[in-house]
Amino acid sequence: QVQLVQSGPEVKMPGASVRVSCKASGFTLTSYYVKWVRQAPGHGLEWMGWISPYSGDTYYAQKFQGRVTMTTDTSTSTASMELRSLRSDDAAVYYCATYGDDSFDIWGQGTAVTVSS
Amino acid sequence: QSALIQPASVSGSPGQSITISCAGTSSDVGSYNLVSWYQQHPGKAPKLIIYEGNKRPSGLSNRFSGSKSGSTASLTISGLQAEDEAHYYCCSYAGSNTRVFGGGTKLTV
């Protein structure tokens, strides 16, 4: 079954870092880029950037540059996204999804990140 | 990158047709035939319903169609059904390896 399975919910304090993982199954992760998108409660979708599991190339949206790192581990078919210096407005559901072939668009189930002291 | 502009809400009765607009600029929608549309039900991940402006993923109902005029893309849903009630988001390539989403439209059936 073609799917992306994400790690579980996280609760973090302001200023901390969070790492969300995304494991691919049913397809070869290196055949597609992986994009990360987040959605704050009651808000729309926000593009964060992408990574090429094949080359390691990344592109981060300007808003997140300096605070986000996207990586992949091809041996485990897992992509990860780390966001640092968390603020209250980083509370959101974070999604990974395939990218690069618009006809092949698989999304993970989402990972809820709560930022609270 | 500024978000694409969508109406906050639209509504229609079962069997009717509705159109959701997605206004961009010459830097995104107007320059590329790379607009996607997503359907999102509460608590669920977005689901692709249109890509490259007017193409449907395999197996998706032909009640969904996409189009573009200038810098505005549109999603039309015909023969509205109760299960179409959801949020809909447009997304366009915006150059420089980035994409931009619309603010989302809540469809009430």
Coordinates of C-alpha atoms in Angstrom, one line a residue:
Chain A
Q1 CA 0.0 0.0 0.0
V2 CA 1.4 3.4 -1.0
Q3 CA 1.5 5.6 2.0
L4 CA 3.4 8.0 4.2
V5 CA 3.2 7.4 7.9
Q6 CA 4.2 10.2 10.2
S7 CA 5.4 10.2 13.8
G8 CA 3.0 10.9 16.7
P9 CA 1.9 14.2 18.3
E10 CA 4.4 16.4 20.1
V11 CA 4.2 18.9 23.0
K12 CA 7.0 21.3 23.2
M13 CA 7.9 24.3 25.2
P14 CA 8.6 27.7 23.6
G15 CA 12.2 27.8 22.4
A16 CA 12.5 24.1 22.0
S17 CA 12.9 22.1 18.8
V18 CA 10.7 19.5 17.3
R19 CA 11.5 16.7 14.8
V20 CA 8.7 15.1 12.7
S21 CA 9.4 11.9 10.8
C22 CA 7.6 10.5 7.7
K23 CA 8.1 6.9 6.6
A24 CA 7.3 5.9 3.1
S25 CA 6.0 2.5 2.1
G26 CA 4.8 1.0 -1.2
F27 CA 7.0 3.2 -3.3
T28 CA 10.6 4.3 -3.6
L29 CA 11.2 7.4 -1.6
T30 CA 14.1 8.5 -3.9
S31 CA 11.8 8.6 -6.9
Y32 CA 10.0 11.7 -5.5
Y33 CA 10.8 14.9 -3.6
V34 CA 9.1 15.3 -0.2
K35 CA 7.3 18.5 0.6
W36 CA 6.4 19.8 4.1
V37 CA 3.2 21.7 4.7
R38 CA 1.7 23.0 7.9
Q39 CA -1.7 24.0 9.0
A40 CA -2.3 26.1 12.2
P41 CA -5.6 25.4 14.0
G42 CA -8.5 26.9 12.0
H43 CA -6.2 28.2 9.3
G44 CA -5.2 27.3 5.8
L45 CA -2.2 25.3 4.4
E46 CA 1.3 26.8 4.5
W47 CA 4.1 25.7 2.2
M48 CA 7.4 25.1 4.2
G49 CA 9.7 23.6 1.6
W50 CA 11.0 20.4 0.1
I51 CA 13.8 17.9 0.0
S52 CA 15.1 15.6 -2.7
P53 CA 15.8 12.2 -1.1
Y54 CA 17.9 11.3 -4.1
S55 CA 20.3 14.3 -4.0
G56 CA 19.7 15.8 -0.6
D57 CA 18.9 19.1 -2.2
T58 CA 16.5 21.3 -0.2
Y59 CA 14.5 24.4 -0.6
Y60 CA 13.0 26.2 2.4
A61 CA 10.4 28.9 2.2
Q62 CA 11.9 32.2 3.2
K63 CA 9.8 32.4 6.4
F64 CA 11.4 29.2 7.8
Q65 CA 15.0 29.7 6.6
G66 CA 17.4 29.4 9.5
R67 CA 14.9 27.6 11.7
V68 CA 14.1 24.5 9.6
T69 CA 16.1 21.5 8.5
M70 CA 14.7 18.8 6.2
T71 CA 16.6 15.5 5.9
T72 CA 16.1 12.0 4.6
D73 CA 17.4 8.6 5.4
T74 CA 17.1 6.4 2.3
S75 CA 18.1 3.3 4.2
T76 CA 14.8 3.5 6.2
S77 CA 12.8 5.4 3.5
T78 CA 12.2 8.1 6.1
A79 CA 12.1 11.9 5.7
S80 CA 12.3 14.2 8.7
M81 CA 11.7 17.9 9.4
E82 CA 13.2 19.7 12.4
L83 CA 11.9 23.1 13.4
R84 CA 13.9 25.0 16.0
S85 CA 13.2 27.9 18.3
L86 CA 9.5 27.1 18.5
R87 CA 7.0 29.8 19.2
S88 CA 3.4 29.7 20.0
D89 CA 2.4 30.4 16.4
D90 CA 4.3 27.3 15.3
A91 CA 1.5 25.2 16.9
A92 CA 0.1 23.3 13.9
V93 CA -0.5 20.0 12.2
Y94 CA 2.6 19.3 10.1
Y95 CA 2.2 17.2 6.9
C96 CA 4.7 15.5 4.7
A97 CA 3.7 14.7 1.1
T98 CA 5.3 13.6 -2.1
Y99 CA 6.3 16.4 -4.6
G100 CA 7.8 16.7 -8.0
D101 CA 5.2 14.7 -10.0
D102 CA 1.9 16.5 -9.6
S103 CA 0.0 13.4 -10.5
F104 CA 1.5 11.4 -7.6
D105 CA 0.5 13.3 -4.5
I106 CA 0.6 11.2 -1.4
W107 CA 0.2 12.8 2.0
G108 CA 1.0 11.6 5.5
Q109 CA -1.7 11.6 8.1
G110 CA -0.3 14.8 9.8
T111 CA 1.5 15.3 13.1
A112 CA 0.1 17.7 15.7
V113 CA 2.6 19.9 17.4
T114 CA 1.6 21.8 20.4
V115 CA 3.8 24.7 21.8
S116 CA 3.0 25.5 25.4
S117 CA 4.8 26.4 28.6
Chain B
Q1 CA 5.0 35.1 -1.5
S2 CA 1.5 36.3 -0.7
A3 CA -1.3 33.7 -0.5
L4 CA -3.6 33.2 -3.4
I5 CA -7.0 34.8 -2.9
Q6 CA -10.0 32.5 -2.5
P7 CA -13.5 33.3 -1.3
A8 CA -13.9 32.3 2.4
S9 CA -17.1 30.3 1.7
V10 CA -19.4 29.2 -1.1
S11 CA -22.6 27.1 -0.9
G12 CA -24.9 25.2 -3.1
S13 CA -27.7 22.7 -3.1
P14 CA -27.4 19.0 -4.0
G15 CA -27.3 18.6 -7.8
Q16 CA -26.2 22.2 -8.4
S17 CA -22.9 23.4 -9.7
I18 CA -20.5 25.8 -7.9
T19 CA -17.3 27.5 -8.9
I20 CA -14.5 28.5 -6.5
S21 CA -12.0 31.1 -7.7
C22 CA -8.3 31.4 -6.9
A23 CA -6.8 34.8 -7.7
G24 CA -3.1 35.0 -8.1
T25 CA -0.6 37.2 -9.9
S26 CA 1.6 37.2 -13.0
S27 CA 4.3 35.7 -10.8
D28 CA 2.3 32.5 -10.0
V29 CA -1.0 31.5 -11.5
G30 CA -0.6 33.8 -14.5
S31 CA 2.8 32.4 -15.5
Y32 CA 2.4 28.7 -15.0
N33 CA -0.1 25.9 -15.8
L34 CA 0.8 24.3 -12.5
V35 CA -2.3 24.9 -10.3
S36 CA -3.5 22.1 -8.1
W37 CA -6.7 21.9 -6.1
Y38 CA -7.1 20.0 -2.8
Q39 CA -10.1 18.9 -0.9
Q40 CA -9.9 18.6 2.9
H41 CA -12.4 17.2 5.2
P42 CA -12.2 18.0 8.9
G43 CA -9.4 16.2 10.7
K44 CA -8.1 14.7 7.4
A45 CA -5.1 15.3 5.2
P46 CA -5.7 17.3 2.0
K47 CA -6.6 15.2 -1.0
L48 CA -5.5 16.1 -4.6
I49 CA -8.5 16.6 -6.9
I50 CA -7.0 18.7 -9.8
Y51 CA -3.4 19.1 -10.9
E52 CA -1.7 21.0 -13.7
G53 CA -4.7 23.2 -13.9
N54 CA -7.3 20.8 -15.3
K55 CA -6.1 17.2 -14.9
R56 CA -7.8 14.8 -12.6
P57 CA -6.0 12.0 -10.7
S58 CA -6.9 8.5 -11.8
G59 CA -10.3 7.4 -10.4
L60 CA -11.5 10.8 -9.4
S61 CA -15.0 11.8 -10.4
N62 CA -15.4 13.9 -13.5
R63 CA -17.7 16.2 -11.5
F64 CA -14.5 18.1 -10.6
S65 CA -12.9 20.3 -13.2
G66 CA -10.4 23.1 -13.3
S67 CA -9.7 26.0 -15.5
K68 CA -7.7 29.2 -15.7
S69 CA -8.2 32.7 -17.2
G70 CA -5.3 35.1 -16.8
S71 CA -4.1 35.0 -13.3
T72 CA -7.2 33.4 -11.8
A73 CA -7.8 29.7 -11.6
S74 CA -11.2 28.1 -10.9
L75 CA -12.5 24.9 -9.6
T76 CA -16.0 23.8 -10.7
I77 CA -17.9 21.0 -8.9
S78 CA -21.0 19.9 -10.8
G79 CA -23.8 17.7 -9.4
L80 CA -23.1 18.7 -5.8
Q81 CA -23.3 15.9 -3.3
A82 CA -23.4 16.0 0.5
E83 CA -19.9 14.4 0.6
D84 CA -18.5 17.4 -1.3
E85 CA -18.9 19.6 1.8
A86 CA -15.3 20.3 2.8
H87 CA -12.6 23.0 2.5
Y88 CA -10.9 23.5 -0.9
Y89 CA -7.5 24.9 -1.4
C90 CA -5.7 26.0 -4.6
C91 CA -2.0 25.8 -4.9
S92 CA 0.2 27.3 -7.6
Y93 CA 3.9 27.1 -8.6
A94 CA 5.4 30.5 -7.9
G95 CA 8.8 30.1 -9.5
S96 CA 12.1 29.7 -7.6
N97 CA 11.2 26.2 -6.6
T98 CA 8.3 27.3 -4.3
R99 CA 4.6 27.0 -4.3
V100 CA 1.9 29.1 -2.7
F101 CA -1.5 28.1 -1.3
G102 CA -4.8 29.9 -1.4
G103 CA -6.4 30.8 1.9
G104 CA -9.0 28.1 1.5
T105 CA -12.8 28.0 0.8
K106 CA -15.4 26.3 2.8
L107 CA -18.0 24.6 0.7
T108 CA -21.4 24.1 2.3
V109 CA -23.8 21.7 0.6

